[in-house]
Coordinates of C-alpha atoms and ligand atoms in Angstrom, one line a residue:
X1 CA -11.4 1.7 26.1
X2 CA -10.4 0.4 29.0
X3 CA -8.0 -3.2 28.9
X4 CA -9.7 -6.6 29.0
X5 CA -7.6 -7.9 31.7
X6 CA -7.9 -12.3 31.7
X7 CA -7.3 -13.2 35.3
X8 CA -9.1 -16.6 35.9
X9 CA -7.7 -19.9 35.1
X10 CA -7.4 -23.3 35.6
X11 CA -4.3 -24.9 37.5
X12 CA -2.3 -26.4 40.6
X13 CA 1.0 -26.0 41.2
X14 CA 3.6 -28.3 39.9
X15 CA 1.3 -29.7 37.8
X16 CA 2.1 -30.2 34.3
X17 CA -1.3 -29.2 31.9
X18 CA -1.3 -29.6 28.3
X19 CA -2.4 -26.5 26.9
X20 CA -2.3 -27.0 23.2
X21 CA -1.0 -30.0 21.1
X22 CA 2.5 -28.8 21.6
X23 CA 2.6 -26.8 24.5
X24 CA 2.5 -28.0 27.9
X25 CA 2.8 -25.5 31.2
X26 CA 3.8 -26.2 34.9
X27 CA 3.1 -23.2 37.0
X28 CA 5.9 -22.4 39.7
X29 CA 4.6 -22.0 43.7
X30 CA 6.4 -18.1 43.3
X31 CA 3.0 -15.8 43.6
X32 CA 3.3 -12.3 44.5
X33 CA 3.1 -8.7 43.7
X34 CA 4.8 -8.8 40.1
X35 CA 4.3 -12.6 39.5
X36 CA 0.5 -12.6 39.7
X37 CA 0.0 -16.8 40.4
X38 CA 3.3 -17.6 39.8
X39 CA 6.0 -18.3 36.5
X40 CA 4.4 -20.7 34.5
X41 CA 6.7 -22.4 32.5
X42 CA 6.3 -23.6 29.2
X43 CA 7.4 -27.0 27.6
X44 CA 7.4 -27.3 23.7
X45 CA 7.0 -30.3 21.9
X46 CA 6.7 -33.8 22.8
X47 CA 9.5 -36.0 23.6
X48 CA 12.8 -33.5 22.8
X49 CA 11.5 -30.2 24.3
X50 CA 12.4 -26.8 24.7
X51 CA 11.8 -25.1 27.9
X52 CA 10.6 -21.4 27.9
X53 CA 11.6 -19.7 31.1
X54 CA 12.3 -22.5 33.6
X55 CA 11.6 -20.2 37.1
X56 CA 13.2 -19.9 40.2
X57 CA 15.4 -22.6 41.8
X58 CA 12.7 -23.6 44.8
X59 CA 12.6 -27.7 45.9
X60 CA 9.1 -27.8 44.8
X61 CA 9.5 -26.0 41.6
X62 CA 12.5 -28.1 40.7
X63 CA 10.8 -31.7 41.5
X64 CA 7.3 -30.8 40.0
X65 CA 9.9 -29.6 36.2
X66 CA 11.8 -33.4 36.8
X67 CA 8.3 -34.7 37.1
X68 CA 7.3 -33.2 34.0
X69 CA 10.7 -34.0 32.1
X70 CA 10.4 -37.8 32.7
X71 CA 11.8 -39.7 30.1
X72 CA 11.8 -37.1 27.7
X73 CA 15.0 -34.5 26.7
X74 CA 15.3 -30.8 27.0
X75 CA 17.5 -29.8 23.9
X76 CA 16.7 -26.1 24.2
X77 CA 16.2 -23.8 27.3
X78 CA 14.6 -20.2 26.1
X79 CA 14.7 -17.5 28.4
X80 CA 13.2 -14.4 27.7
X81 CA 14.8 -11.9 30.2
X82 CA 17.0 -11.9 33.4
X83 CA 14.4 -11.4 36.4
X84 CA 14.5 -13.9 39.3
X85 CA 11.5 -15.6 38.5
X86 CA 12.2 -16.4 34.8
X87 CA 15.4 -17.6 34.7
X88 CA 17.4 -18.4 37.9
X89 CA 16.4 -22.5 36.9
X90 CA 17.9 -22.1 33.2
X91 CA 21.4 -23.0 34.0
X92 CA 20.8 -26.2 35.9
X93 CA 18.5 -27.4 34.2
X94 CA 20.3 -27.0 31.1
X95 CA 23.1 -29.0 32.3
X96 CA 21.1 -31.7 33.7
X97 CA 20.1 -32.3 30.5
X98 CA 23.3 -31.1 28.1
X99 CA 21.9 -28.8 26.4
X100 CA 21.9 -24.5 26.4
X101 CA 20.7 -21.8 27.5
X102 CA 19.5 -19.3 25.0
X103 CA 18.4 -15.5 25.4
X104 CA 19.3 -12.2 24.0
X105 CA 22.6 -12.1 27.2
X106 CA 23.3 -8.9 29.3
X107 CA 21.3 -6.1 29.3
X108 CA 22.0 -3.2 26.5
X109 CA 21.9 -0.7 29.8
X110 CA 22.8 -2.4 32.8
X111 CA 21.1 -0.6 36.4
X112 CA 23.0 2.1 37.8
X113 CA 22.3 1.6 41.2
X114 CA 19.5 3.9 43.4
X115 CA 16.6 2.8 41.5
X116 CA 13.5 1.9 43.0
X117 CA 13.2 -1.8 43.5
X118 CA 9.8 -2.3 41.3
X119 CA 10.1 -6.2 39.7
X120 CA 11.3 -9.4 41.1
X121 CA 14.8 -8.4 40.4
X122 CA 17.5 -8.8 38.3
X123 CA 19.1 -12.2 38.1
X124 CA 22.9 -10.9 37.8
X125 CA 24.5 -14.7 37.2
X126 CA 21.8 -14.7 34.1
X127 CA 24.3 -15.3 31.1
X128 CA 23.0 -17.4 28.3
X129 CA 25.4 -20.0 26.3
X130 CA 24.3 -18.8 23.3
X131 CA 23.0 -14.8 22.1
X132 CA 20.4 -14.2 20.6
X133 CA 18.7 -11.4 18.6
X134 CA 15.7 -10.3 16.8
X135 CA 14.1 -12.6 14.0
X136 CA 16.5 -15.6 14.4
X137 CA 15.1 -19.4 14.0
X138 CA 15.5 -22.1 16.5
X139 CA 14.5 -25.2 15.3
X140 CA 13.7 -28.6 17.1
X141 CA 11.7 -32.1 17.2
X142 CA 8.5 -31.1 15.4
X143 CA 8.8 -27.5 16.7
X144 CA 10.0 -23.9 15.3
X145 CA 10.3 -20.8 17.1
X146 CA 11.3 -17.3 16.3
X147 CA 13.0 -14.9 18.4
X148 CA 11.2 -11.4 18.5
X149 CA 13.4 -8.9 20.6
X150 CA 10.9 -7.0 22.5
X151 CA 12.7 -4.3 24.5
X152 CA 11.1 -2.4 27.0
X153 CA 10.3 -3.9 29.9
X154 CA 13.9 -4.7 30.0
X155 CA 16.0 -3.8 27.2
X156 CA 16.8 -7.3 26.6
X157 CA 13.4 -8.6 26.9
X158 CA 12.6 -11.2 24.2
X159 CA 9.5 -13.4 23.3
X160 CA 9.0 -16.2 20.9
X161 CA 7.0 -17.2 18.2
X162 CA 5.9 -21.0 17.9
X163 CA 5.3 -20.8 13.9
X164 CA 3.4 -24.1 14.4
X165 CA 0.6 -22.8 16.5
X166 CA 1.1 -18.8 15.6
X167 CA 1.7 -18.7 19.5
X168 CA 3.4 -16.1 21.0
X169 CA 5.0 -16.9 24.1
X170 CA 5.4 -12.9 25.3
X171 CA 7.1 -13.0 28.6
X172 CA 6.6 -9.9 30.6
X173 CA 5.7 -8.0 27.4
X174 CA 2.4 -8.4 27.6
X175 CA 0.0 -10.2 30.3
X176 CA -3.4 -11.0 30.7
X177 CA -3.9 -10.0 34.6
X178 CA -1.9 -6.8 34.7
X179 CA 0.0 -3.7 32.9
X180 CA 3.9 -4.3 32.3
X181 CA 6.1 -2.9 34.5
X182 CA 8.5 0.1 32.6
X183 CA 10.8 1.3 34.4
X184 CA 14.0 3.3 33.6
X185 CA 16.8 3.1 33.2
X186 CA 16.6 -0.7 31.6
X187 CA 12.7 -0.1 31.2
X188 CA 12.3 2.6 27.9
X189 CA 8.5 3.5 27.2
X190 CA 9.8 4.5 23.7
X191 CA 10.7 1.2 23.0
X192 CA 8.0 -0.7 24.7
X193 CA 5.1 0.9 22.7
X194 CA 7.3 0.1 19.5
X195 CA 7.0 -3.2 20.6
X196 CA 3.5 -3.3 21.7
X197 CA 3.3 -2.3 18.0
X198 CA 5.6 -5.1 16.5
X199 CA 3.3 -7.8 18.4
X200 CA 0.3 -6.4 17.2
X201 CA 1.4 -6.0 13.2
X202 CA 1.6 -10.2 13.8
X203 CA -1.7 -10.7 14.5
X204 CA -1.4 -13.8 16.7
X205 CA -3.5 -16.5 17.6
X206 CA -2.7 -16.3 21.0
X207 CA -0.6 -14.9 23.1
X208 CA 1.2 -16.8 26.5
X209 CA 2.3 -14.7 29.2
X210 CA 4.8 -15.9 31.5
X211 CA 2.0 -15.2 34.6
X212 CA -1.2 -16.1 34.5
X213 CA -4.1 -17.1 31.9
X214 CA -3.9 -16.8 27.9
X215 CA -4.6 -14.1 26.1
X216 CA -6.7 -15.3 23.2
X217 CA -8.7 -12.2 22.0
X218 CA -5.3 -11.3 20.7
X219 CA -5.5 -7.7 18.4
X220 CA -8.5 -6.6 20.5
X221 CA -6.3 -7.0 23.9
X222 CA -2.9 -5.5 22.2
X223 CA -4.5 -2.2 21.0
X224 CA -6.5 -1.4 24.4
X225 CA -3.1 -2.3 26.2
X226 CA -1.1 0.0 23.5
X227 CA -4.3 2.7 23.6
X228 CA -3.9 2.5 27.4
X229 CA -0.4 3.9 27.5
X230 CA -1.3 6.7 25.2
X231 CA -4.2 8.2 26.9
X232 CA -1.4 7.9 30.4
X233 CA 0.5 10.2 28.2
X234 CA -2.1 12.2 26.9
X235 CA -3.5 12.5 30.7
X236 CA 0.3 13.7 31.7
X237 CA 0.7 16.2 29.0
X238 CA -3.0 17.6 30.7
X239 CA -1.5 17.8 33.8
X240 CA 1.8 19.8 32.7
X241 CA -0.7 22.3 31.1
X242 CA -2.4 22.7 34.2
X243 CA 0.8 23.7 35.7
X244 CA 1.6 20.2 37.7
X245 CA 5.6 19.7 36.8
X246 CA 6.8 17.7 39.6
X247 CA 6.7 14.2 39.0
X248 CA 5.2 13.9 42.6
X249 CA 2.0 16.3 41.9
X250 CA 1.4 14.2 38.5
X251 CA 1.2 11.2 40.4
X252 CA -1.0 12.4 43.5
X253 CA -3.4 13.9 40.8
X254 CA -3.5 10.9 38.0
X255 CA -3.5 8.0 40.4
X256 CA -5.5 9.7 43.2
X257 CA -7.3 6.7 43.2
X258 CA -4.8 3.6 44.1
X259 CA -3.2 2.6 47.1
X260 CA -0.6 4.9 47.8
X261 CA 1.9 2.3 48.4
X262 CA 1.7 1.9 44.6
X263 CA 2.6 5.7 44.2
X264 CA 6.8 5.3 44.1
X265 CA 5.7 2.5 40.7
X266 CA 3.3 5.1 39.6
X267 CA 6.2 7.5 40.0
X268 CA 8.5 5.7 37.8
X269 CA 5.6 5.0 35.1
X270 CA 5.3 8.8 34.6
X271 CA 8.8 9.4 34.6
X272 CA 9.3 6.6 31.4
X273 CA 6.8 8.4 29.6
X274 CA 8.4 11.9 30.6
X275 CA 11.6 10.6 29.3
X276 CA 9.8 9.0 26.1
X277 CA 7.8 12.9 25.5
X278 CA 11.5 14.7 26.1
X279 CA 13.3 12.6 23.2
X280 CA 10.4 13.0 20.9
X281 CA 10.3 17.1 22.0
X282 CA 7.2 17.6 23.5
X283 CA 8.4 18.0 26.7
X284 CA 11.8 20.2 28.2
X285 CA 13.5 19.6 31.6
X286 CA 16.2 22.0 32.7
X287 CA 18.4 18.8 33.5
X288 CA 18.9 15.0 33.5
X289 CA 15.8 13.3 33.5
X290 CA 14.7 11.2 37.2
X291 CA 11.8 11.6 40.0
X292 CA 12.9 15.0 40.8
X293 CA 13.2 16.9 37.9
X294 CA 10.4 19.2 36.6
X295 CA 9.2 19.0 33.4
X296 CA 7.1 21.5 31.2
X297 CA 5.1 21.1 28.1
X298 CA 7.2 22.4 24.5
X299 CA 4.7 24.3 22.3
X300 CA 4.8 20.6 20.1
X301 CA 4.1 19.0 23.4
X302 CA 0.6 20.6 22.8
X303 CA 0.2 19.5 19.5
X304 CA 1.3 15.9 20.8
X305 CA -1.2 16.2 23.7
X306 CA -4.2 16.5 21.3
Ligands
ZN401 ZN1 10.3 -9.3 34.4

């Protein structure tokens, strides 16, 4: 089954919609490749607020959040993981208003350099006041949120849970208008479809992505985007068997189809789930794992194909 991408809906930038009763959203003039419309930011509660994932430090940005924030207090600033549109904003506008920044801190694997620029980018100043890790509380005016530590996109990618409204506010994790980007070294496909799984166990109401609309058909949406990685894995194993090992052939035969522009991201897709097929023996390499290396199928691997 093929994902039910959302990709249409209703808004103007710097203008602050209220989506639910607690949850208001002011989308950030930062469209583009891996932002979709923009970062939409979200604002909890009603007169003491948190702020999920304030955006990028742009004029416009930053007067169309003070416009939002009129009269009211921000006593908790969420960010759910260090790219340069989702939390660049986080620091000043936590001191304007005296409160912190919170977020899971540095990543687990910090880049090693030479990797294939494939997000926004990393925002290296990104350090929050306060750590934070899987299942911990936050409470505020009226409003309660859980911290769900959701690594693979990054590996210290986090999205939260408004108990009230049995929202999940999911970041990069999972989006309406497009697959998630995974993308090693920080990016682990291992861990992302464990925590494809973790959402799905929750059963939410809805789910928020950082860009673009809702996603409100919530388990339906979640399995075709976790069934979608596995039939990318069971297409790779395929390919192995049919002698393609280079990373480069996979890709030129499985995504024959897109813009081969996108063919270095499709590269780096194949090689997390490569990576992910090695640790769980299905697949052998003769070295370290990256875009050159040739892989072959394990006599598993065929089991783990079927
Ligand atoms: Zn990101």
């Amino acid at each position: 089954m093929s994902i039910p991408f959302v990709r249409d809906y209703d808004f103007e930038y710097g203008r602050c919609d209220q989506l639910s009763p607690m949850v208001q959203r002011v989308v950030a003039d930062n469209p583009g490749p891996f932002t979709y419309t923009g970062t939409g930011v979200f604002i909890i509660g009603d007169v003491n607020v948190a702020v999920i994932d304030p955006g990028p430090t742009t004029p416009a940005h930053v007067a169309a959040l003070e416009k939002a924030l009129e009269g009211r207090a921000v006593t908790h600033v969420l960010v759910t993981h260090h790219h340069i549109d989702h939390s660049p904003m986080a620091q000043p506008l936590a001191e304007a208003h005296g409160c912190k920044v919170y977020g899971y801190g540095l990543q687990p694997r910090p880049p090693q350099g030479g990797e294939v620029r494939l997000e926004a980018g990393d925002d290296l100043t990104f350090k929050p006041d306060v750590e934070i890790r899987d299942g911990e509380i936050i409470e505020g005016d009226g409003w309660t949120i859980e911290a769900i530590h959701t690594p693979g996109h990054t590996s210290n990618h986090l999205c939260y849970d408004l108990r009230e409204e049995n929202t999940l506010f999911s970041g990069d994790h999972i989006m309406g208008w497009s697959t998630s980007v995974v993308s090693p070294p920080d990016g682990d496909m291992g861990d992302y479809l464990n925590s494809l799984r973790r959402v799905y166990d929750r059963h939410f109401n809805i789910l928020r992505p950082t860009h673009g609309p809702a996603i409100t058909d919530v388990d339906v949406f979640v399995k075709a985007y976790l069934d979608h990685r596995l039939a990318r894995e069971a297409q790779i194993a395929n390919a192995l068997k049919s002698g393609l090992n280079s990373i480069f052939d996979i890709v030129s035969d499985l995504y024959a189809e897109i813009d081969k522009r996108l063919h270095p991201a499709a590269a780096h897709s194949v090689l997390s789930h490569l990576i992910h097929m090695r640790q769980e023996g299905r697949v052998k390499a003769d070295g370290p794992d990256g875009l050159k290396q040739e892989y072959f199928l394990t006599e598993d691997g065929k089991k783990g194909a079927a």
